[in-house]
Amino acid sequence: MPRSLRIAGAWAAVLALGLTGCGTSDDGGTRSPEAGTKAAAHAPDRVEPLKTAPKPVLPATVTSADGHEVTVKDTGRIVPLTGSLNEIVFTLGLGENVVARDITATFEQAKKLPVVTRAHDVSAESVLSLKPTVVLADTTTGPGEAIDQIRDAGVPLVVFDPAKSLDDVSPRIEAVAKALGVEKAGAELTRRTQSRIDAVRDTIPASARKKKPRVAFLYLRGSASVYLLGGRESGASSLLEAAGAVDAGKESGLRKDFTAITSEALAEAAPDAILVMTKGLESVNGVDGLLKVPGVAETPAGLDRRIVSVDDGVLLNYGPRTDQVLKSLVAQLYGDAK
């Protein structure tokens, strides 16, 4: 298993390796990933900032997740060290102040910024060369020496707990907004995000409430021969349940984040559909390649080729675009079902 999965948990590695691409649909059942991949190529990967750019109220003093008290006096040059933090800062309306990005921040407004973090490994030298006035990180960001080096240079650095479920979306947005002195914008974005999530959940067909589809989340990296089945701590359960589905891995008793795929584990999970990241699906040469992974073809999902794919860069971000993830899941799982 990759080192990042062992150290930070597989859900963090999934975010670290995420890129872009999103599946859509083709019929009234679970949607065709082939059709989805083609449609995704034309879908713009953008965030939607608040209509009015906020004016930070500074200084702002907050307690970092690693215990440090941090005072932010200037937000003129912001460096977010994860893709999800980039997304939040841009959506709050402070994108023009961002001077760097993590490799997973591939949305249109950020993609031309210099990359200073890859797979949660930050280059302190690259960060400091950009003369940041504030740096934002997650508890999974490292190495620790790099974080210390940035702090020792006198740069305010705020660490946040990663979001792992829908319940974390609002607190995380609000925490970032508070650190940047834009609490009112944070409250506005929280309301907008929650309203949109609620609206998507209202579209789940009545049939799903009678018989919830079982969905297995598979983490795939064919080039590295990594084939994992998500369990209770994978990070996907909250999304699947919000989409009216059952997390098949969690329901079958898998307590860890991810477990190596075996025919026995898949038979126990018995998924009606399989959720994958778009780049992961590409890494095994599409649906035909996925069906060659031991045990997949024998599941109900494999027999019916019911594969759901979602952008790597947003699937587990649990942030301002979570409603879009839910919308994609619902569309692919249910199609035109009522």
CSV table of C-alpha atoms in Angstrom, one decimal:
chain,number,residue,atom,x,y,z
A,1,MET,CA,0.0,0.0,0.0
A,2,PRO,CA,1.3,3.5,-0.8
A,3,ARG,CA,3.1,5.3,2.0
A,4,SER,CA,0.6,8.2,1.9
A,5,LEU,CA,-2.3,5.8,2.5
A,6,ARG,CA,-0.5,4.4,5.5
A,7,ILE,CA,0.5,7.7,7.1
A,8,ALA,CA,-2.4,10.1,6.4
A,9,GLY,CA,-5.2,7.6,5.6
A,10,ALA,CA,-6.3,6.6,2.2
A,11,TRP,CA,-8.9,9.3,1.9
A,12,ALA,CA,-6.1,11.9,2.1
A,13,ALA,CA,-4.1,10.1,-0.6
A,14,VAL,CA,-7.2,10.1,-2.8
A,15,LEU,CA,-7.3,13.9,-2.6
A,16,ALA,CA,-3.6,14.2,-3.0
A,17,LEU,CA,-3.6,12.2,-6.3
A,18,GLY,CA,-6.8,13.6,-7.6
A,19,LEU,CA,-6.9,15.4,-10.9
A,20,THR,CA,-10.0,16.1,-13.1
A,21,GLY,CA,-12.8,14.5,-15.0
A,22,CYS,CA,-16.4,13.7,-14.2
A,23,GLY,CA,-18.9,11.1,-15.4
A,24,THR,CA,-22.5,11.8,-16.3
A,25,SER,CA,-25.1,9.5,-17.7
A,26,ASP,CA,-27.0,7.8,-20.5
A,27,ASP,CA,-30.2,6.0,-19.5
A,28,GLY,CA,-32.7,5.4,-16.8
A,29,GLY,CA,-30.5,3.1,-14.8
A,30,THR,CA,-27.0,3.7,-13.5
A,31,ARG,CA,-25.3,5.9,-16.0
A,32,SER,CA,-22.8,4.9,-18.6
A,33,PRO,CA,-19.2,5.9,-17.7
A,34,GLU,CA,-18.2,5.9,-21.4
A,35,ALA,CA,-20.8,8.6,-22.1
A,36,GLY,CA,-19.9,10.4,-18.9
A,37,THR,CA,-16.2,10.6,-19.7
A,38,LYS,CA,-17.0,12.2,-23.1
A,39,ALA,CA,-19.4,14.7,-21.6
A,40,ALA,CA,-16.9,15.6,-18.9
A,41,ALA,CA,-14.3,16.6,-21.4
A,42,HIS,CA,-16.5,19.6,-22.3
A,43,ALA,CA,-17.6,20.5,-18.8
A,44,PRO,CA,-15.8,23.6,-17.4
A,45,ASP,CA,-13.8,23.0,-14.2
A,46,ARG,CA,-14.5,26.2,-12.4
A,47,VAL,CA,-15.4,27.4,-8.9
A,48,GLU,CA,-18.2,30.0,-8.4
A,49,PRO,CA,-17.0,32.8,-6.2
A,50,LEU,CA,-19.4,34.9,-4.1
A,51,LYS,CA,-20.8,37.8,-6.2
A,52,THR,CA,-19.2,40.4,-4.0
A,53,ALA,CA,-15.5,40.2,-3.1
A,54,PRO,CA,-15.2,40.5,0.7
A,55,LYS,CA,-13.1,43.1,2.5
A,56,PRO,CA,-11.0,41.3,5.2
A,57,VAL,CA,-11.3,42.6,8.7
A,58,LEU,CA,-7.8,42.3,10.1
A,59,PRO,CA,-6.0,41.4,12.2
A,60,ALA,CA,-7.7,38.0,12.8
A,61,THR,CA,-6.4,35.7,15.5
A,62,VAL,CA,-7.3,32.0,15.5
A,63,THR,CA,-6.2,28.8,17.0
A,64,SER,CA,-4.6,26.5,14.5
A,65,ALA,CA,-5.5,22.8,14.5
A,66,ASP,CA,-2.0,22.0,15.6
A,67,GLY,CA,-2.4,24.2,18.7
A,68,HIS,CA,-0.6,27.4,17.6
A,69,GLU,CA,-2.3,30.7,18.1
A,70,VAL,CA,-1.9,32.6,14.8
A,71,THR,CA,-2.6,36.2,14.0
A,72,VAL,CA,-3.2,37.1,10.4
A,73,LYS,CA,-2.5,40.7,9.6
A,74,ASP,CA,-2.4,40.7,5.8
A,75,THR,CA,-4.2,38.5,3.2
A,76,GLY,CA,-2.6,40.1,0.2
A,77,ARG,CA,-0.6,37.0,-0.7
A,78,ILE,CA,-2.3,33.8,0.3
A,79,VAL,CA,-0.8,30.3,-0.2
A,80,PRO,CA,-3.3,27.5,0.4
A,81,LEU,CA,-1.4,24.1,0.5
A,82,THR,CA,-4.2,21.8,-0.5
A,83,GLY,CA,-6.6,21.8,-3.4
A,84,SER,CA,-9.7,22.0,-1.1
A,85,LEU,CA,-8.3,25.1,0.7
A,86,ASN,CA,-7.6,26.7,-2.7
A,87,GLU,CA,-11.2,26.0,-3.6
A,88,ILE,CA,-12.6,27.6,-0.5
A,89,VAL,CA,-10.4,30.7,-0.7
A,90,PHE,CA,-11.3,31.3,-4.4
A,91,THR,CA,-15.0,30.7,-3.7
A,92,LEU,CA,-15.0,33.1,-0.8
A,93,GLY,CA,-14.0,35.7,-3.4
A,94,LEU,CA,-10.3,36.1,-2.5
A,95,GLY,CA,-8.9,34.4,-5.5
A,96,GLU,CA,-7.0,37.4,-6.7
A,97,ASN,CA,-5.0,37.3,-3.5
A,98,VAL,CA,-3.9,33.6,-4.0
A,99,VAL,CA,-0.3,33.3,-5.3
A,100,ALA,CA,0.2,29.5,-5.4
A,101,ARG,CA,-1.6,26.2,-5.4
A,102,ASP,CA,-1.5,22.5,-4.6
A,103,ILE,CA,-1.2,20.2,-7.6
A,104,THR,CA,-4.8,19.1,-7.0
A,105,ALA,CA,-6.2,22.6,-7.5
A,106,THR,CA,-6.9,22.2,-11.2
A,107,PHE,CA,-10.0,24.3,-11.5
A,108,GLU,CA,-9.8,27.0,-14.2
A,109,GLN,CA,-9.2,30.1,-12.0
A,110,ALA,CA,-6.2,28.5,-10.2
A,111,LYS,CA,-4.5,26.2,-12.8
A,112,LYS,CA,-1.9,28.8,-13.9
A,113,LEU,CA,-0.6,29.4,-10.4
A,114,PRO,CA,2.8,27.9,-9.5
A,115,VAL,CA,2.6,24.5,-7.7
A,116,VAL,CA,4.2,24.4,-4.3
A,117,THR,CA,2.6,21.2,-2.9
A,118,ARG,CA,2.4,17.7,-4.4
A,119,ALA,CA,0.6,14.8,-2.7
A,120,HIS,CA,0.7,16.7,0.6
A,121,ASP,CA,4.4,17.2,0.4
A,122,VAL,CA,5.1,21.0,0.5
A,123,SER,CA,8.3,22.7,-0.7
A,124,ALA,CA,9.0,25.3,1.9
A,125,GLU,CA,11.6,27.0,-0.3
A,126,SER,CA,9.0,27.4,-3.1
A,127,VAL,CA,6.4,28.8,-0.7
A,128,LEU,CA,8.8,31.3,0.9
A,129,SER,CA,10.1,32.5,-2.5
A,130,LEU,CA,6.5,33.8,-3.2
A,131,LYS,CA,6.7,36.0,-0.1
A,132,PRO,CA,3.3,34.9,1.3
A,133,THR,CA,1.5,37.0,3.9
A,134,VAL,CA,-0.4,33.9,5.1
A,135,VAL,CA,-0.2,30.2,4.5
A,136,LEU,CA,-3.1,27.7,4.9
A,137,ALA,CA,-2.5,24.0,5.5
A,138,ASP,CA,-4.2,20.8,6.6
A,139,THR,CA,-3.1,18.5,9.4
A,140,THR,CA,-2.1,16.0,6.6
A,141,THR,CA,0.3,18.6,5.0
A,142,GLY,CA,3.9,17.8,5.5
A,143,PRO,CA,6.7,17.2,6.1
A,144,GLY,CA,6.7,18.7,9.5
A,145,GLU,CA,10.1,20.2,8.8
A,146,ALA,CA,8.7,22.2,6.0
A,147,ILE,CA,5.8,23.5,8.1
A,148,ASP,CA,8.3,24.5,10.8
A,149,GLN,CA,10.5,26.2,8.2
A,150,ILE,CA,7.6,28.4,7.0
A,151,ARG,CA,6.7,29.3,10.6
A,152,ASP,CA,10.3,30.0,11.5
A,153,ALA,CA,10.5,32.5,8.7
A,154,GLY,CA,7.8,34.5,10.4
A,155,VAL,CA,4.9,33.7,8.1
A,156,PRO,CA,1.5,33.2,9.7
A,157,LEU,CA,0.5,29.6,9.0
A,158,VAL,CA,-2.9,28.2,9.9
A,159,VAL,CA,-3.6,24.5,10.0
A,160,PHE,CA,-7.1,23.1,9.6
A,161,ASP,CA,-8.6,19.7,10.2
A,162,PRO,CA,-9.5,18.0,6.9
A,163,ALA,CA,-13.2,17.6,6.0
A,164,LYS,CA,-14.2,14.0,6.0
A,165,SER,CA,-18.0,14.2,5.7
A,166,LEU,CA,-20.9,16.4,4.9
A,167,ASP,CA,-21.1,17.6,8.5
A,168,ASP,CA,-17.6,19.1,8.1
A,169,VAL,CA,-18.4,21.3,5.1
A,170,SER,CA,-19.8,24.3,7.0
A,171,PRO,CA,-17.3,24.3,9.9
A,172,ARG,CA,-14.4,24.1,7.5
A,173,ILE,CA,-15.6,27.0,5.3
A,174,GLU,CA,-16.3,29.1,8.4
A,175,ALA,CA,-12.8,28.3,9.9
A,176,VAL,CA,-11.0,29.4,6.8
A,177,ALA,CA,-13.1,32.5,6.5
A,178,LYS,CA,-12.4,33.4,10.1
A,179,ALA,CA,-8.7,33.0,9.6
A,180,LEU,CA,-8.8,35.4,6.6
A,181,GLY,CA,-10.9,38.0,8.4
A,182,VAL,CA,-14.0,37.4,6.2
A,183,GLU,CA,-16.5,35.8,8.6
A,184,LYS,CA,-19.5,37.4,6.9
A,185,ALA,CA,-18.5,35.9,3.6
A,186,GLY,CA,-18.0,32.6,5.3
A,187,ALA,CA,-21.5,32.7,6.7
A,188,GLU,CA,-22.9,33.6,3.2
A,189,LEU,CA,-21.0,30.8,1.5
A,190,THR,CA,-22.0,28.3,4.1
A,191,ARG,CA,-25.7,29.2,3.6
A,192,ARG,CA,-25.3,29.0,-0.2
A,193,THR,CA,-23.5,25.6,0.0
A,194,GLN,CA,-26.0,24.1,2.4
A,195,SER,CA,-29.0,25.3,0.4
A,196,ARG,CA,-27.6,23.8,-2.8
A,197,ILE,CA,-26.9,20.5,-1.1
A,198,ASP,CA,-30.4,20.3,0.4
A,199,ALA,CA,-31.8,21.1,-3.1
A,200,VAL,CA,-30.0,18.2,-4.6
A,201,ARG,CA,-31.1,15.8,-1.9
A,202,ASP,CA,-34.7,16.8,-2.7
A,203,THR,CA,-34.2,15.3,-6.2
A,204,ILE,CA,-33.6,11.8,-5.0
A,205,PRO,CA,-36.4,9.6,-6.4
A,206,ALA,CA,-38.9,8.0,-4.1
A,207,SER,CA,-37.9,4.6,-5.5
A,208,ALA,CA,-34.4,5.0,-3.8
A,209,ARG,CA,-36.1,5.5,-0.5
A,210,LYS,CA,-37.8,2.1,-0.8
A,211,LYS,CA,-34.8,0.2,-2.0
A,212,LYS,CA,-31.4,2.0,-1.6
A,213,PRO,CA,-28.8,1.0,-4.1
A,214,ARG,CA,-25.6,-0.6,-2.7
A,215,VAL,CA,-22.5,1.3,-4.0
A,216,ALA,CA,-18.9,0.3,-3.5
A,217,PHE,CA,-16.2,2.9,-3.7
A,218,LEU,CA,-13.1,1.6,-5.4
A,219,TYR,CA,-9.7,3.5,-5.3
A,220,LEU,CA,-7.8,2.6,-8.4
A,221,ARG,CA,-4.3,3.4,-9.6
A,222,GLY,CA,-3.6,0.9,-12.4
A,223,SER,CA,-0.2,2.2,-13.2
A,224,ALA,CA,0.9,1.4,-9.6
A,225,SER,CA,-1.2,-1.8,-9.3
A,226,VAL,CA,-3.3,-0.2,-6.5
A,227,TYR,CA,-6.8,-1.6,-6.3
A,228,LEU,CA,-8.6,-0.8,-3.0
A,229,LEU,CA,-12.2,-1.2,-1.7
A,230,GLY,CA,-13.4,1.6,0.5
A,231,GLY,CA,-14.7,0.9,4.0
A,232,ARG,CA,-16.2,2.9,6.8
A,233,GLU,CA,-13.4,5.5,6.9
A,234,SER,CA,-12.8,5.9,3.2
A,235,GLY,CA,-14.5,9.3,3.2
A,236,ALA,CA,-17.2,8.3,0.7
A,237,SER,CA,-19.9,7.0,3.1
A,238,SER,CA,-21.3,10.4,3.8
A,239,LEU,CA,-21.7,11.3,0.2
A,240,LEU,CA,-23.2,8.0,-0.8
A,241,GLU,CA,-25.7,8.1,2.1
A,242,ALA,CA,-26.6,11.7,1.2
A,243,ALA,CA,-27.3,10.5,-2.4
A,244,GLY,CA,-29.8,7.9,-1.0
A,245,ALA,CA,-27.4,5.0,-1.4
A,246,VAL,CA,-25.7,2.5,0.9
A,247,ASP,CA,-22.0,2.3,1.2
A,248,ALA,CA,-21.5,-1.4,0.3
A,249,GLY,CA,-18.0,-1.6,1.8
A,250,LYS,CA,-19.0,-0.1,5.1
A,251,GLU,CA,-22.2,-2.2,5.2
A,252,SER,CA,-20.3,-5.4,4.6
A,253,GLY,CA,-18.2,-4.7,7.8
A,254,LEU,CA,-15.1,-3.1,6.4
A,255,ARG,CA,-14.0,-0.8,9.3
A,256,LYS,CA,-10.7,0.6,7.8
A,257,ASP,CA,-10.4,3.3,5.2
A,258,PHE,CA,-9.4,1.0,2.4
A,259,THR,CA,-8.8,-2.8,2.0
A,260,ALA,CA,-7.1,-4.5,-0.9
A,261,ILE,CA,-9.7,-5.7,-3.4
A,262,THR,CA,-10.4,-9.4,-3.3
A,263,SER,CA,-13.1,-11.5,-4.9
A,264,GLU,CA,-14.4,-12.4,-1.5
A,265,ALA,CA,-14.6,-8.8,-0.3
A,266,LEU,CA,-16.5,-7.8,-3.4
A,267,ALA,CA,-18.8,-10.7,-3.1
A,268,GLU,CA,-19.6,-9.7,0.5
A,269,ALA,CA,-20.1,-6.1,-0.5
A,270,ALA,CA,-22.4,-7.1,-3.4
A,271,PRO,CA,-22.6,-3.6,-4.9
A,272,ASP,CA,-25.4,-2.7,-7.3
A,273,ALA,CA,-23.0,0.1,-8.6
A,274,ILE,CA,-19.4,1.0,-8.3
A,275,LEU,CA,-18.1,4.5,-7.6
A,276,VAL,CA,-14.7,5.4,-8.9
A,277,MET,CA,-12.7,8.6,-9.6
A,278,THR,CA,-12.4,9.4,-13.3
A,279,LYS,CA,-8.6,9.3,-13.4
A,280,GLY,CA,-8.7,6.0,-11.5
A,281,LEU,CA,-11.0,4.6,-14.1
A,282,GLU,CA,-8.8,5.9,-16.9
A,283,SER,CA,-5.8,4.2,-15.2
A,284,VAL,CA,-7.3,0.8,-15.7
A,285,ASN,CA,-8.3,1.5,-19.3
A,286,GLY,CA,-11.9,2.3,-18.6
A,287,VAL,CA,-14.8,0.0,-17.8
A,288,ASP,CA,-13.5,-2.9,-19.7
A,289,GLY,CA,-10.2,-2.8,-17.8
A,290,LEU,CA,-12.1,-2.4,-14.5
A,291,LEU,CA,-14.1,-5.6,-15.2
A,292,LYS,CA,-10.8,-7.4,-15.3
A,293,VAL,CA,-10.0,-6.6,-11.7
A,294,PRO,CA,-10.6,-9.8,-9.8
A,295,GLY,CA,-14.1,-10.1,-8.5
A,296,VAL,CA,-15.5,-7.0,-10.2
A,297,ALA,CA,-17.2,-8.7,-13.1
A,298,GLU,CA,-19.0,-11.1,-10.8
A,299,THR,CA,-20.7,-8.4,-8.8
A,300,PRO,CA,-24.2,-7.1,-9.7
A,301,ALA,CA,-22.5,-3.8,-10.7
A,302,GLY,CA,-20.0,-5.6,-12.9
A,303,LEU,CA,-22.7,-7.8,-14.5
A,304,ASP,CA,-24.7,-4.6,-15.4
A,305,ARG,CA,-21.7,-2.4,-16.1
A,306,ARG,CA,-23.0,0.1,-13.6
A,307,ILE,CA,-20.0,2.4,-13.0
A,308,VAL,CA,-20.3,5.9,-11.5
A,309,SER,CA,-17.3,8.2,-12.0
A,310,VAL,CA,-16.8,11.6,-10.4
A,311,ASP,CA,-14.0,14.2,-10.7
A,312,ASP,CA,-10.9,13.2,-8.7
A,313,GLY,CA,-10.4,16.9,-7.7
A,314,VAL,CA,-13.8,17.3,-6.0
A,315,LEU,CA,-15.1,13.9,-5.0
A,316,LEU,CA,-13.9,14.0,-1.4
A,317,ASN,CA,-13.2,17.7,-1.0
A,318,TYR,CA,-16.3,18.3,1.1
A,319,GLY,CA,-16.4,22.0,0.3
A,320,PRO,CA,-18.3,24.6,-1.8
A,321,ARG,CA,-18.7,22.2,-4.7
A,322,THR,CA,-20.1,19.3,-2.8
A,323,ASP,CA,-23.5,19.9,-4.2
A,324,GLN,CA,-22.1,19.3,-7.7
A,325,VAL,CA,-20.7,16.0,-6.5
A,326,LEU,CA,-24.0,15.0,-5.1
A,327,LYS,CA,-25.8,16.1,-8.2
A,328,SER,CA,-23.5,13.9,-10.4
A,329,LEU,CA,-24.0,10.9,-8.1
A,330,VAL,CA,-27.8,11.3,-8.1
A,331,ALA,CA,-27.9,11.7,-11.9
A,332,GLN,CA,-25.7,8.7,-12.5
A,333,LEU,CA,-27.4,6.4,-10.0
A,334,TYR,CA,-31.0,7.1,-10.8
A,335,GLY,CA,-31.1,8.8,-14.2
A,336,ASP,CA,-34.7,9.6,-15.0
A,337,ALA,CA,-36.1,7.3,-12.2
A,338,LYS,CA,-39.0,8.7,-10.2
